[in-house]
């Protein structure tokens, strides 16, 4: 086994391993998946998703409590993939979904206008530096209050 930091496999800054068969593996690959159900959002606002539970949270980089609730904090510099999925509770103008990095909106937003039990999905990659943070945001479209029946968001380190 090759360790990039010269330490044993229990070191916290280990980045990868090469097995005796030649496979590259990543120790504690940052990954998280959150889910919320039935939490109505407010109209005319930037609604940052602050989901306090995670189905998966390898490395605990998605924060489930405290002042960082709802943030994913990048442990290392790299390219990360993030996604958000929203399914309404009825016929709604779906929310505009967008990601924030370090408190600022990035790239394009997703909108499924006039959704009736239809889901809306958005996924994007971002180049992040260590300690950058990402949040998922939803806001209303045309004054309709986003009322999610099921909301999922998550992400992982690509490379």
XYZ file of C-alpha atoms in Angstrom:
159
model
C 0.000 0.000 0.000
C 1.327 3.429 -0.975
C 0.442 6.383 1.273
C 0.804 9.849 -0.229
C 1.613 11.466 3.099
C 4.193 8.905 4.176
C 2.114 7.968 7.231
C -0.009 4.950 8.047
C -3.549 4.422 6.852
C -5.024 6.097 9.945
C -3.587 9.530 9.089
C -6.244 12.184 8.575
C -4.621 13.723 5.496
C -4.306 10.551 3.448
C -5.510 11.253 -0.101
C -5.314 7.879 -1.875
C -4.031 4.338 -1.755
C -2.768 2.017 -4.449
C -3.625 -1.586 -3.662
C -1.283 -4.493 -4.363
C -3.505 -5.181 -7.400
C -2.850 -1.666 -8.741
C -6.260 -0.141 -7.923
C -6.359 3.464 -6.739
C -8.697 3.949 -3.793
C -9.559 7.076 -1.863
C -9.737 7.005 1.891
C -12.844 8.625 3.388
C -14.002 10.072 0.060
C -16.118 13.142 1.001
C -19.766 12.374 0.185
C -23.125 13.430 1.625
C -26.841 12.932 1.012
C -29.596 14.846 2.790
C -33.376 14.530 2.660
C -36.235 16.677 3.891
C -39.954 16.032 3.607
C -42.835 18.467 3.930
C -40.900 21.543 5.092
C -42.625 24.538 3.476
C -40.336 27.337 2.372
C -41.112 31.053 2.370
C -42.166 33.137 -0.628
C -40.023 35.937 -2.063
C -36.905 34.756 -0.253
C -33.642 32.960 -0.839
C -34.339 29.730 1.057
C -31.075 28.077 2.002
C -31.691 24.400 2.697
C -30.770 23.737 6.309
C -31.437 20.032 6.608
C -30.259 18.763 9.990
C -29.938 15.104 9.080
C -27.923 13.220 6.529
C -28.434 9.681 5.239
C -24.745 9.588 4.365
C -22.054 12.007 5.486
C -18.612 10.500 4.945
C -16.092 12.703 6.710
C -18.846 14.858 8.325
C -18.160 17.698 5.875
C -21.904 18.434 5.522
C -22.810 20.314 8.691
C -25.943 19.116 10.479
C -25.953 21.632 13.348
C -24.624 24.940 14.619
C -23.915 28.120 12.688
C -22.748 26.091 9.669
C -26.011 24.062 9.430
C -26.730 23.196 5.798
C -23.219 23.893 4.521
C -20.854 21.456 2.882
C -17.282 22.519 3.699
C -14.686 21.214 1.244
C -11.916 19.340 3.082
C -9.487 19.474 0.131
C -9.033 21.384 -3.109
C -10.683 19.544 -5.988
C -13.609 19.223 -8.358
C -16.877 18.417 -6.608
C -20.270 17.347 -7.972
C -23.426 18.685 -6.273
C -27.071 18.002 -7.004
C -30.474 19.066 -5.731
C -33.838 17.400 -6.399
C -37.243 18.822 -5.470
C -40.699 17.279 -5.798
C -43.727 19.496 -4.980
C -46.683 18.548 -2.870
C -49.155 19.627 -5.562
C -49.393 21.946 -8.559
C -46.840 24.703 -7.939
C -44.588 26.996 -9.824
C -41.416 25.149 -8.949
C -38.695 27.001 -7.115
C -35.573 28.302 -8.756
C -32.753 26.067 -7.488
C -29.208 27.367 -7.326
C -25.964 26.748 -5.470
C -24.018 29.274 -3.445
C -20.277 29.061 -2.921
C -18.914 31.054 0.008
C -22.228 32.950 0.155
C -22.450 33.936 -3.538
C -24.630 32.439 -6.275
C -22.708 30.488 -8.896
C -23.451 29.449 -12.471
C -26.983 28.921 -13.744
C -30.158 28.037 -11.906
C -32.742 25.306 -12.580
C -36.492 25.832 -12.883
C -39.326 23.488 -13.887
C -42.077 26.060 -14.414
C -45.626 25.074 -13.491
C -44.742 21.679 -12.039
C -47.572 19.413 -10.888
C -46.059 16.625 -8.816
C -43.115 16.808 -11.239
C -39.635 16.760 -9.836
C -36.922 19.228 -10.704
C -33.275 18.201 -10.707
C -30.112 20.246 -10.948
C -26.525 19.026 -10.887
C -23.304 20.967 -11.351
C -19.576 20.578 -10.821
C -17.481 23.200 -9.061
C -13.770 23.665 -8.555
C -13.356 24.341 -4.848
C -10.434 25.191 -2.623
C -10.052 23.625 0.809
C -12.495 25.272 3.267
C -14.796 26.710 0.564
C -18.417 26.041 1.473
C -21.438 25.208 -0.651
C -25.127 25.721 0.108
C -28.241 24.793 -1.844
C -30.838 27.522 -2.310
C -34.465 27.590 -3.436
C -36.550 30.671 -4.092
C -40.064 31.122 -5.389
C -41.062 31.814 -8.947
C -43.795 34.420 -9.586
C -44.795 34.670 -5.921
C -45.564 30.976 -5.451
C -44.316 29.591 -2.142
C -42.087 26.555 -2.698
C -43.733 23.666 -0.841
C -41.545 20.598 -1.183
C -42.915 17.166 -0.631
C -39.448 15.647 -0.951
C -36.150 17.523 -1.224
C -32.777 15.879 -1.645
C -29.373 17.465 -1.989
C -25.889 16.078 -1.820
C -22.530 15.849 -3.431
C -19.096 14.293 -3.493
C -15.477 14.874 -4.432
C -14.885 13.924 -8.078
C -11.130 14.495 -8.225
